[in-house]
Coordinates of C-alpha atoms in Angstrom, one line a residue:
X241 CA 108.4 108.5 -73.9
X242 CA 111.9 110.1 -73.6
X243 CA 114.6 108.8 -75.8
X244 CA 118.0 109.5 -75.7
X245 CA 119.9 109.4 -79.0
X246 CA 123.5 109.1 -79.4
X247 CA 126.0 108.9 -82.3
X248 CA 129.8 108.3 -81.5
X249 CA 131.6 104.7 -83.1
X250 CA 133.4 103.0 -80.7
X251 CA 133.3 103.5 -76.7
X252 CA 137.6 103.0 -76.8
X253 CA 138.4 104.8 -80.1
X254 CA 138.1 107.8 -81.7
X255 CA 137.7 105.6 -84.6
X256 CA 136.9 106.7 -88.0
X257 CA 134.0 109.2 -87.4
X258 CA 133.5 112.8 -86.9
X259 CA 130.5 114.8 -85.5
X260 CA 129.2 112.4 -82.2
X261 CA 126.8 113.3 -80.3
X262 CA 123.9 113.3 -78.0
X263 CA 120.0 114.4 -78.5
X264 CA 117.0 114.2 -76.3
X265 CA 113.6 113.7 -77.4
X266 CA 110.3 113.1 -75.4
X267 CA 107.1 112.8 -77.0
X268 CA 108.5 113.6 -80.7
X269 CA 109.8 116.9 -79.6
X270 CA 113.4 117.6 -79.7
X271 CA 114.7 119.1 -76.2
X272 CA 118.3 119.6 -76.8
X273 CA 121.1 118.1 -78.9
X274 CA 124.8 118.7 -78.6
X275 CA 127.8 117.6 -80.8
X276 CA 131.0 116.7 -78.7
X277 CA 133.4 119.4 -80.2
X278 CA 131.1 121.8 -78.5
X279 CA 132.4 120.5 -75.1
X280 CA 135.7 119.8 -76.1
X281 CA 136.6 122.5 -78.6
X282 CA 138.2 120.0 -81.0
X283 CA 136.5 120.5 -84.3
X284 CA 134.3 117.9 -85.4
X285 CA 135.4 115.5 -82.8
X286 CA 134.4 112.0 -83.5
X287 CA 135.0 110.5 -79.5
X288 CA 132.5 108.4 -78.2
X289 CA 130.1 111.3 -76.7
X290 CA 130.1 110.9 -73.0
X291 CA 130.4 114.8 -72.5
X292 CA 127.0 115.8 -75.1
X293 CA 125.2 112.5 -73.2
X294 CA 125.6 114.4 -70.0
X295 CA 125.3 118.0 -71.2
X296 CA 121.6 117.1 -73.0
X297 CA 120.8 115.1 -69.3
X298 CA 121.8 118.7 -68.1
X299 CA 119.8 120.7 -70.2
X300 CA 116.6 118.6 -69.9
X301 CA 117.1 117.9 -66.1
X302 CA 115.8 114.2 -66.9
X303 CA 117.6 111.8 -64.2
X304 CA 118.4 108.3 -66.2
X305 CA 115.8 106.6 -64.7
X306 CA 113.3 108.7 -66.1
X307 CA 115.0 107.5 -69.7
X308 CA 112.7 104.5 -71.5
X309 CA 115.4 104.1 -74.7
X310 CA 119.2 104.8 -75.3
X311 CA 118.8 104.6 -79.3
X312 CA 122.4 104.2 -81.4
X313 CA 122.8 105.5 -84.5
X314 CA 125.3 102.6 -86.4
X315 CA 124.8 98.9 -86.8
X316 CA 125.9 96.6 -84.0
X317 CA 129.5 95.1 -85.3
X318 CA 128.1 91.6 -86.6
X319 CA 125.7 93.4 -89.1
X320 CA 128.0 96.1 -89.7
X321 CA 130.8 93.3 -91.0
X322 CA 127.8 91.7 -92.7
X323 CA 126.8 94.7 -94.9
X324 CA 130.9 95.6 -95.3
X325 CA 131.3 92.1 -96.8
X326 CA 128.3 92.0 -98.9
X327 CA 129.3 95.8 -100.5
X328 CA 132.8 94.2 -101.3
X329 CA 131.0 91.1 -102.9
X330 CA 129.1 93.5 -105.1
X331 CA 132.1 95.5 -106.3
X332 CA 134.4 92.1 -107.1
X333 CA 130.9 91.0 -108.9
X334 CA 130.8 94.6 -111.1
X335 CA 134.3 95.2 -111.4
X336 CA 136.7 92.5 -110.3
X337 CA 138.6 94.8 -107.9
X338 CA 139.5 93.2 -104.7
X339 CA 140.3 95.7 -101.6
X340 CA 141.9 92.8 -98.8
X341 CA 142.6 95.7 -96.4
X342 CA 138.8 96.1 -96.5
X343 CA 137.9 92.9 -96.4
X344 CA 140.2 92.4 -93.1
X345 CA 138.9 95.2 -91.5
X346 CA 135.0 94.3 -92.3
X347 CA 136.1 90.5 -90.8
X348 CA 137.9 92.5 -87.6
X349 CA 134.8 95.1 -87.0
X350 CA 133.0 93.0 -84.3
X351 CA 135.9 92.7 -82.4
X352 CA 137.3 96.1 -82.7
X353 CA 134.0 98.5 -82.2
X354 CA 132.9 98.8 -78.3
X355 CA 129.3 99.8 -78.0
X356 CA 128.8 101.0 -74.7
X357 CA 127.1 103.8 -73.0
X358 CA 128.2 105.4 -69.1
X359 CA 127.5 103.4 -66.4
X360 CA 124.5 105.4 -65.3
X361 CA 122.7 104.7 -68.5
X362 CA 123.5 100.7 -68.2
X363 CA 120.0 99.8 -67.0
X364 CA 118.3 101.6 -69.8
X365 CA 116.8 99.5 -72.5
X366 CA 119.2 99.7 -76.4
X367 CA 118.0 100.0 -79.4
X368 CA 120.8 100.1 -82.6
X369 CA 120.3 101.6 -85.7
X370 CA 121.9 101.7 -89.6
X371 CA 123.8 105.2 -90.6
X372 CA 122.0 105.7 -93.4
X373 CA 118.1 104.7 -92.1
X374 CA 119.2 107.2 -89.2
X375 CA 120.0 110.2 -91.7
X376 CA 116.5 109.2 -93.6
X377 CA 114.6 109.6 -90.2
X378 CA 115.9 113.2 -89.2
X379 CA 115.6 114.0 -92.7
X380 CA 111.6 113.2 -92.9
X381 CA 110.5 113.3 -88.9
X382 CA 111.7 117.1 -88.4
X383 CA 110.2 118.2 -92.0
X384 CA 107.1 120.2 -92.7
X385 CA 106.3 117.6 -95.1
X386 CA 103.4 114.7 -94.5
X387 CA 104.8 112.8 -97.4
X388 CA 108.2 113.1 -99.2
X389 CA 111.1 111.3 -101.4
X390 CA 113.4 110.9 -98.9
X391 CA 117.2 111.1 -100.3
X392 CA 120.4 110.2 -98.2
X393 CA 124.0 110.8 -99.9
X394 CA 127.5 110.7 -97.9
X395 CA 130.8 109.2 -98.0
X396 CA 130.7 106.2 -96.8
X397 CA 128.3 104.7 -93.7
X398 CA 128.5 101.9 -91.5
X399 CA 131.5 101.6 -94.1
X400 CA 129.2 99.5 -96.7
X401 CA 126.6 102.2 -98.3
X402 CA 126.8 106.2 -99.0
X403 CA 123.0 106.8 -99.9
X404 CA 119.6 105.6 -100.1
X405 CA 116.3 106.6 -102.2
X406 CA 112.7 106.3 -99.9
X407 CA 109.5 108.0 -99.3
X408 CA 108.2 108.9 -96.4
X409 CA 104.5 109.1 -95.2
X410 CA 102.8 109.5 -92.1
X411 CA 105.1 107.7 -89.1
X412 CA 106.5 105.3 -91.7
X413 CA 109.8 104.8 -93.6
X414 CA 110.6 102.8 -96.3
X415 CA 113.6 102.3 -98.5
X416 CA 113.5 101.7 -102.4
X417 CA 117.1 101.6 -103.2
X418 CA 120.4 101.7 -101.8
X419 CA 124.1 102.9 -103.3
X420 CA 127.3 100.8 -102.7
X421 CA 129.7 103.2 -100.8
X422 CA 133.0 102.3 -102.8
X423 CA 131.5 104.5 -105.7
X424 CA 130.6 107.2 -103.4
X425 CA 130.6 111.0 -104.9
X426 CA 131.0 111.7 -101.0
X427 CA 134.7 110.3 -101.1
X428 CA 135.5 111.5 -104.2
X429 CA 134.6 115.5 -103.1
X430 CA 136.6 114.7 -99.7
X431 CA 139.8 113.1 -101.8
X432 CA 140.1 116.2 -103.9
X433 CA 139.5 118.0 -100.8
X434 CA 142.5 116.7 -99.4
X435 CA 144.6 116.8 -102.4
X436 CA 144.2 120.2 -101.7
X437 CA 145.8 120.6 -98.1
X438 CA 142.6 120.9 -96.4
X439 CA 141.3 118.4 -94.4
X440 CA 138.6 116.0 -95.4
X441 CA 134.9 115.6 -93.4
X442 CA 135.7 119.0 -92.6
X443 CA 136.5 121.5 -95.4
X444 CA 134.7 120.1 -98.4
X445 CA 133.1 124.1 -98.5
X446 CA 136.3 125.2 -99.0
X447 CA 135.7 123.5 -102.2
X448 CA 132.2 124.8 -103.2
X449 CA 133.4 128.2 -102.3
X450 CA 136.8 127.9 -104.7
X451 CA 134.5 126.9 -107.1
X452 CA 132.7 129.9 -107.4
X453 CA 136.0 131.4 -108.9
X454 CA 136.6 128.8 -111.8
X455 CA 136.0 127.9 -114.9
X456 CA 133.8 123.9 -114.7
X457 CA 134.5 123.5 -118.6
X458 CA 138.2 123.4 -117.7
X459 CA 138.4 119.7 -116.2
X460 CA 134.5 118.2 -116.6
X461 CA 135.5 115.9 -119.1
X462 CA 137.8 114.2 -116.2
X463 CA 135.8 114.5 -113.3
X464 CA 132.7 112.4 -115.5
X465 CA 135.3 109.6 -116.4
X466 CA 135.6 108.8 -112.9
X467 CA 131.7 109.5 -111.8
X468 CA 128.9 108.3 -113.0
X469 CA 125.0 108.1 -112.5
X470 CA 123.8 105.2 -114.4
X471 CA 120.2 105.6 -114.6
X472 CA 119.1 102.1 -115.8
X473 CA 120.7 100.6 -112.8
X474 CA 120.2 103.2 -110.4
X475 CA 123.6 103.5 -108.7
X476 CA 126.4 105.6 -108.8
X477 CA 129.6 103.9 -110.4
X478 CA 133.6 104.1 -111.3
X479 CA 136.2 102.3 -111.6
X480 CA 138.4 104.8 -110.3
X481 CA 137.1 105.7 -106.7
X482 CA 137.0 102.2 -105.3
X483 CA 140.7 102.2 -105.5
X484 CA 141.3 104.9 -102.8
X485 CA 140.2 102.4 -101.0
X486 CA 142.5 99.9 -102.0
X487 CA 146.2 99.1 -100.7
X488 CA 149.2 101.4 -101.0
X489 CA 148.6 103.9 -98.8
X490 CA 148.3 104.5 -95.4
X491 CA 144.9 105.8 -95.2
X492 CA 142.1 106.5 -97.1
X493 CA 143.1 109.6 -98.9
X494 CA 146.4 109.7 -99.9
X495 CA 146.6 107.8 -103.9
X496 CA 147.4 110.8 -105.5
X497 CA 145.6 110.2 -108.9
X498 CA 145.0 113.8 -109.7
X499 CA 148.4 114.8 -110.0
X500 CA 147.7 115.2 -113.7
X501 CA 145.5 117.9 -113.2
X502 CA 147.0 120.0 -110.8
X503 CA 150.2 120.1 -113.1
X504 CA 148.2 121.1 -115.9
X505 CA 145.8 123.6 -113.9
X506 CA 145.0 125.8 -111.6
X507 CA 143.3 124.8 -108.8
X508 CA 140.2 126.7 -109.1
X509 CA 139.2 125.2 -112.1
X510 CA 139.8 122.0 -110.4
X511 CA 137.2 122.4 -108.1
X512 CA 134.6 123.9 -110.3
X513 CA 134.8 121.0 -112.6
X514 CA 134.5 118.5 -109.7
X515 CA 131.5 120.8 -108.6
X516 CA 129.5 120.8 -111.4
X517 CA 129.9 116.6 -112.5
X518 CA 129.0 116.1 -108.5
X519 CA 125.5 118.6 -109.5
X520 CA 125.2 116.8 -112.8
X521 CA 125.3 113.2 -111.5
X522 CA 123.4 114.3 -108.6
X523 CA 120.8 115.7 -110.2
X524 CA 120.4 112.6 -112.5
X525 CA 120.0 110.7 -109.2
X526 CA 117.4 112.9 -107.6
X527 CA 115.6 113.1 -111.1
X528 CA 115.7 109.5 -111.1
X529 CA 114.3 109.3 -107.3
X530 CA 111.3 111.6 -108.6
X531 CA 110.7 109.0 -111.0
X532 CA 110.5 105.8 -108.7
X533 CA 108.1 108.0 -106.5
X534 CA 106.2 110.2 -107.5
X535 CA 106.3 112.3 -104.7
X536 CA 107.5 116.2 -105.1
X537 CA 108.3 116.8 -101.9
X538 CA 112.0 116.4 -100.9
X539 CA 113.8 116.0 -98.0
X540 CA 118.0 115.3 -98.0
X541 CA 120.2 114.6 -95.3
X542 CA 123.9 113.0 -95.3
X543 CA 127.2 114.8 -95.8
X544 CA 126.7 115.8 -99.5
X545 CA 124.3 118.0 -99.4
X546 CA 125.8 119.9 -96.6
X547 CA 126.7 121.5 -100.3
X548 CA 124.5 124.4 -100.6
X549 CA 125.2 125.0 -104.2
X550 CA 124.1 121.5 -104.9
X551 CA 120.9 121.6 -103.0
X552 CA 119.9 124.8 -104.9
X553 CA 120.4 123.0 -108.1
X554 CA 117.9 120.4 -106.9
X555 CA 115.5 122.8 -105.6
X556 CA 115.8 124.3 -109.4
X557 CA 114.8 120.7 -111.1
X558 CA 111.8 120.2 -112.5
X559 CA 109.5 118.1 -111.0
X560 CA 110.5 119.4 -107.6
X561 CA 107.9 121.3 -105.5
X562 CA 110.1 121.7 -102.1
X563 CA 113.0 120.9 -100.2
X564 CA 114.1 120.3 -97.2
X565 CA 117.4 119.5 -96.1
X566 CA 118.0 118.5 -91.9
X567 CA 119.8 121.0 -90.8
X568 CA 121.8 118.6 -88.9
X569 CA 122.9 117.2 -92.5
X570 CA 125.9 115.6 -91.9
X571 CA 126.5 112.8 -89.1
X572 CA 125.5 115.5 -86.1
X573 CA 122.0 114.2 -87.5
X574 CA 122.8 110.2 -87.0
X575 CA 121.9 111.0 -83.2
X576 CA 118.1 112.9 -84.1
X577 CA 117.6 110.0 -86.5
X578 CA 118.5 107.5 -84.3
X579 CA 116.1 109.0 -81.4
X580 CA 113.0 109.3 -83.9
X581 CA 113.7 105.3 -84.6
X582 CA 113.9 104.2 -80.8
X583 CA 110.7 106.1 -80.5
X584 CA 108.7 104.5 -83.5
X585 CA 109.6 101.3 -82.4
X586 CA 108.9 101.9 -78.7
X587 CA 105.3 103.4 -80.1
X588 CA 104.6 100.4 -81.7
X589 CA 105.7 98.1 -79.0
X590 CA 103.6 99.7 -76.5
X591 CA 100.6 100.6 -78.8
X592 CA 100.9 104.0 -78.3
X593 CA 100.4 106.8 -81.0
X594 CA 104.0 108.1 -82.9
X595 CA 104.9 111.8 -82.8
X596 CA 106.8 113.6 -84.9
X597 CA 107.5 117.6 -84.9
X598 CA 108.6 119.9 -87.7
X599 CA 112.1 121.3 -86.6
X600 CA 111.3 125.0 -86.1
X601 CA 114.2 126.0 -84.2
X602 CA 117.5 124.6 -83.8
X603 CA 118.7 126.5 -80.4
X604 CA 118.8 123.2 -78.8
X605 CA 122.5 123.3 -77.2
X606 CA 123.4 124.7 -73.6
X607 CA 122.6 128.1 -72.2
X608 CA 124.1 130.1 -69.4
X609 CA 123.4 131.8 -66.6
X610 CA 124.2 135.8 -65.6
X611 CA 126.2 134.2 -62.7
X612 CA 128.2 131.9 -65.2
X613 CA 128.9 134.6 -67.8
X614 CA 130.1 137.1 -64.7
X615 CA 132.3 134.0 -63.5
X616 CA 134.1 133.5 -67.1
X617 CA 134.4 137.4 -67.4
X618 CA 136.1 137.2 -64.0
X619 CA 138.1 134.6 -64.5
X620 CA 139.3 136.1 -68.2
X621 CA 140.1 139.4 -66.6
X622 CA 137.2 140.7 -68.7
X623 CA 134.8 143.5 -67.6
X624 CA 131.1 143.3 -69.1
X625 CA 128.0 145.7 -68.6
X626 CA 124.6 144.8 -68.9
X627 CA 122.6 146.8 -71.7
X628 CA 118.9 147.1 -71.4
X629 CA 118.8 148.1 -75.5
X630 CA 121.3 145.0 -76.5
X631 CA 119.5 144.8 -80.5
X632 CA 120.3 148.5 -80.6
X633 CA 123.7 148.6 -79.6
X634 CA 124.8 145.8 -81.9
X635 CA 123.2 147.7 -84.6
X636 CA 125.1 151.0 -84.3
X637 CA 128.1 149.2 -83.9
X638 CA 127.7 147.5 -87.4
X639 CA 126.6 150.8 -89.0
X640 CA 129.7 152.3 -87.6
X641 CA 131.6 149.4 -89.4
X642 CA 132.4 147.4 -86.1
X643 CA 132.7 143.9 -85.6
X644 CA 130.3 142.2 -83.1
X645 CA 130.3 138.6 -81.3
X646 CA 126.9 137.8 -80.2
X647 CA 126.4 135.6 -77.4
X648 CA 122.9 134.9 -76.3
X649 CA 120.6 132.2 -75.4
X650 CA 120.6 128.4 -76.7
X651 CA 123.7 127.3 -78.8
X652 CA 122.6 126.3 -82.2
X653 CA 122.3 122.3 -83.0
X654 CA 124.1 121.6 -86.5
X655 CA 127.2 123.6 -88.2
X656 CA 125.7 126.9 -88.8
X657 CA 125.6 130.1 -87.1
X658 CA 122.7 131.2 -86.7
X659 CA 122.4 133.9 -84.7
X660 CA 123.3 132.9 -81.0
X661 CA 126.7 131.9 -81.5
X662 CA 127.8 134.7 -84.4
X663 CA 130.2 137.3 -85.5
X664 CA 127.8 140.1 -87.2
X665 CA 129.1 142.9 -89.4
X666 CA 128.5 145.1 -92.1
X667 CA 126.7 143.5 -95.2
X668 CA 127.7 146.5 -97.6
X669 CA 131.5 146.0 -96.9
X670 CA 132.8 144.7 -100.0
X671 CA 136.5 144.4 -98.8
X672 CA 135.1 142.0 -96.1
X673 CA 136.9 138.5 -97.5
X674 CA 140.1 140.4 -97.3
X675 CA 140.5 141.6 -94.0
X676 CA 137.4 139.6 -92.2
X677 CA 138.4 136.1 -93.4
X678 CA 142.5 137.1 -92.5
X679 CA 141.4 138.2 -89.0
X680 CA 139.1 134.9 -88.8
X681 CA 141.7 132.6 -89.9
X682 CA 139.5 131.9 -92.3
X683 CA 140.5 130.9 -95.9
X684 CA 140.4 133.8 -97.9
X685 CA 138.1 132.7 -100.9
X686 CA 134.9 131.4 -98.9
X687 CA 132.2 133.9 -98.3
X688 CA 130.3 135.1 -95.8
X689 CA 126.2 134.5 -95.4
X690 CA 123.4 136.9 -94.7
X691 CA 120.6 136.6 -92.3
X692 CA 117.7 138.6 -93.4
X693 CA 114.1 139.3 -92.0
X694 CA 111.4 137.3 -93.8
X695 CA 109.3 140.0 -94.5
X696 CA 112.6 141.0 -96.9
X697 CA 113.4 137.6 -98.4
X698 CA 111.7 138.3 -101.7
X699 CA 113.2 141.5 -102.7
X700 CA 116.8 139.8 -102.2
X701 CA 116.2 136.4 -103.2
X702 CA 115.2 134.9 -106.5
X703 CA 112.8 132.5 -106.4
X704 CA 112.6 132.3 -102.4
X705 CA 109.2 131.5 -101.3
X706 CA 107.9 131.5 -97.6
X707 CA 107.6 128.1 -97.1
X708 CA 110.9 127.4 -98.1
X709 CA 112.1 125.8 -94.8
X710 CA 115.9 124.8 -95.4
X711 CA 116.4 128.8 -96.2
X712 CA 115.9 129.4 -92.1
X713 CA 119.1 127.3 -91.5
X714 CA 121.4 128.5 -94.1
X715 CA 121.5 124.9 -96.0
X716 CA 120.8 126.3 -99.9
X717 CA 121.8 128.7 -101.7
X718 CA 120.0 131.1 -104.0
X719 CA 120.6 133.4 -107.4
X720 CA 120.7 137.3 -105.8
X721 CA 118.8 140.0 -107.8
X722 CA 121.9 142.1 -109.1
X723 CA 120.6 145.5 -108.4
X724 CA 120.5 143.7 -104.8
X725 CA 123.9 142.6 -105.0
X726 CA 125.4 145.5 -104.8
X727 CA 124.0 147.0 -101.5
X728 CA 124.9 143.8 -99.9
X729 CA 128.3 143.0 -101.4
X730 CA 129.5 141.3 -98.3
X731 CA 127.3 138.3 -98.5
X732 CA 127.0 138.1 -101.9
X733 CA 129.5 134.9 -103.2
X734 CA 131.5 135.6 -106.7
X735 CA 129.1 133.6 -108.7
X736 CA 125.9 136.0 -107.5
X737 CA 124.6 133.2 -105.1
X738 CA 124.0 133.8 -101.3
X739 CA 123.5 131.1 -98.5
X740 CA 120.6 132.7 -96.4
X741 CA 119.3 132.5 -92.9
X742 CA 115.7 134.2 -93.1
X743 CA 114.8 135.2 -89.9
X744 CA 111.3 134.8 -88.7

């Protein structure tokens, strides 16, 4: 069975999304998946993905015909205003705030979301899914795991919920408990992250890697007024992050209710406070998750824990055996999810057995051939060479402190580099966030992440074990020894932590 998944909002709008794409999967195995900004080269481009549908048609060389499911990750518009409505109905129950622009736009979302695929994918057969039941799927149906507590935690999806708690066994999903959006942690990290000059769904690492250089017991005591875990009732709540929802403004970031605290301190300390109340409420959720199931084994997707520092501190809890976090984790995942979904429904329909297959490699983008690289050189004014030793040659370079691009095989699926797509330089280069990051355009705080052999892990990482799968795709972070640290200054972070890829 080949399904095609696809993630993009509205056929005639950019509309409020990031991250679309397109995925193909036959069987349970992933072939290929491609984001649109890797086409376009517009970071994080949310346009309705016609270019990824025909790049992972490309890469497969499946004709449409030979499609049996286009599967959509979102609700259609009529249960999409539905679920908007009845989120709103729950906030006015719990807090009496009202958000009319909300309301109006949940009432307007049938008419103003197209949901349409390219003509030559017209006489396939739809299926439609919900945001947050498509982040659940790639989360469990791409882990190692035969069983898990399946976590979900974003901004806001299918504008109505921003998490969900579940287990997953076998070929089977189920949901125990949903969190209403308008409290979301998610919007809260991406409001500050404005409030900062960057730019939200985007450069919330910016945060986590500021936070690194401040002090958390400067502003926690603020940041847990306006977050909160309640345990008894299992949600997230405050009364203060519905209302960057609310009217007054001419989108959904710009109430500027931390003015207070960035007259009174510096910025830094700002962000390390928010990061630690995000781990601490966090945590209280996952802890509470391990409660209602029993189950050890984790798996995470959704925005949030695109935070590495965060996931660490859940692999840390007790009570946790593993973690895995889709290395798709943000709403480039919607699209694998969504695919999984159309296939376990098209399994049952048709009485046929459900596969799933732990993601071991996530070189699922485009390729080229010698003839296209020689064209591009060509066409660049570029000379090139072919080397027969290519490992070796990058090697001396970085021993003789050179930078090196490397270019080679399958792009990677998700927002890491991982080794295909990379710049590759000298680990022992302490001075590297000075002159690396300024040459990069790169902000000049965040770090830079080290891929290591397996074989190696150990001596660099504490508490790394082999079957720690989310360390292959640089999605957690871990303590580094610090006799370690300092022969590999350049990928250690400020607070001693480094975000590996372990290389098998």
């Amino acid at each position: 069975m080949n399904i095609l998944g696809i993630w993009g909002y509205s056929a005639d709008s950019k509309g409020p999304t990031h991250e679309s794409g397109a995925c193909l999967l036959s069987d349970g195995k992933l072939l290929a998946a491609v984001t649109e900004e890797r086409l376009s080269r517009r970071k994080n481009d949310g346009a309705f993905p016609f270019r990824a549908i025909q790049e992972v048609l490309q890469i497969t060389g499946l004709p449409p015909g030979e499609l049996d499911l286009v599967s959509l990750a979102g609700l259609p518009p009529l249960q999409r205003s539905a679920k908007m409505l009845a989120t709103q109905w729950e906030l006015l129950r719990d807090t009496g705030i009202v958000l009319p622009r909300r309301i109006l736009y949940a009432l307007l979302t049938a008419k103003k979301i197209r949901r349409t695929v390219p003509e030559n994918l017209r006489p396939v057969a739809r299926m439609e899914w919900e945001h947050h039941h498509c982040h659940a799927a790639a989360a469990f149906f791409t882990s190692p795991f035969d069983q898990a507590t399946v976590i979900t935690l974003d901004g806001i999806g299918d504008s109505s919920i921003c998490g969900t708690i579940g287990i997953g066994q076998g070929d089977s999903l189920r949901r125990l408990h949903e969190f209403n959006g308008y409290y979301s942690p998610g919007i809260l990290y991406s409001f500050i992250t404005k409030v900062f000059g960057f730019r939200p769904a985007r450069h919330e690492g910016k945060i986590t890697g500021l936070a690194g250089f401040g002090d958390p017991a400067v502003c926690s005591d603020q940041f847990r007024s306006l977050l909160q875990y309640d345990t008894g009732r299992h949600r997230f709540y405050s009364r203060w992050i519905p209302t960057l929802f609310g009217p007054g403004s001419e989108d959904l970031w710009s109430i500027p209710l931390v003015s207070d605290l960035l007259d009174q301190h510096e910025k830094k300390d700002i962000a390390a406070g928010l990061q630690r109340v995000l781990e601490e409420e966090v945590v209280k959720m996952v802890s509470d998750a391990l409660c209602m199931t029993g189950i050890p084994d984790m798996v995470l997707a959704g925005g949030v824990f695109g935070n590495v520092k965060l996931n660490q501190r859940i692999r840390e809890l007790e009570g946790v055996r593993a973690v895995y976090i889709h290395p798709g984790m943000g709403d480039d995942g919607l699209m694998v999810g969504a695919a999984y979904l159309g296939l376990q429904q098209l399994a049952r329909q048709r009485r046929m057995p459900f596969r799933r297959e732990f993601l071991q490699t996530v070189y699922l983008g485009p390729s080229y051939s010698e003839e296209q690289i020689q064209e591009q050189l060509q066409k660049h004014g570029l000379s090139g060479r072919r080397s027969e030793n290519v490992e070796e040659e990058i090697a001396a370079n970085l021993a003789q402190k050179r930078v090196v691009g490397r270019f080679a095989g399958r792009m990677e699926y998700g927002p890491r580099a991982l080794g295909n797509r990379t710049i590759l330089a000298d680990a022992q280069d302490r001075s590297i966030n000075d002159w690396l990051n300024k040459r990069l355009k790169r902000t000049e705080f965040m770090p830079f992440a080290p891929s290591l052999l397996e074989e190696d892990a150990g001596k660099y990482l504490i508490g790394w074990r082999s079957d720690h799968a989310a360390a292959r795709f640089m999605t957690i972070t871990y303590d580094v020894d610090p006799e370690i640290q300092r022969q590999c200054q350049a990928v250690v972070h400020v607070d001693g932590t480094a975000r590996p890829q372990v290389v098998r």
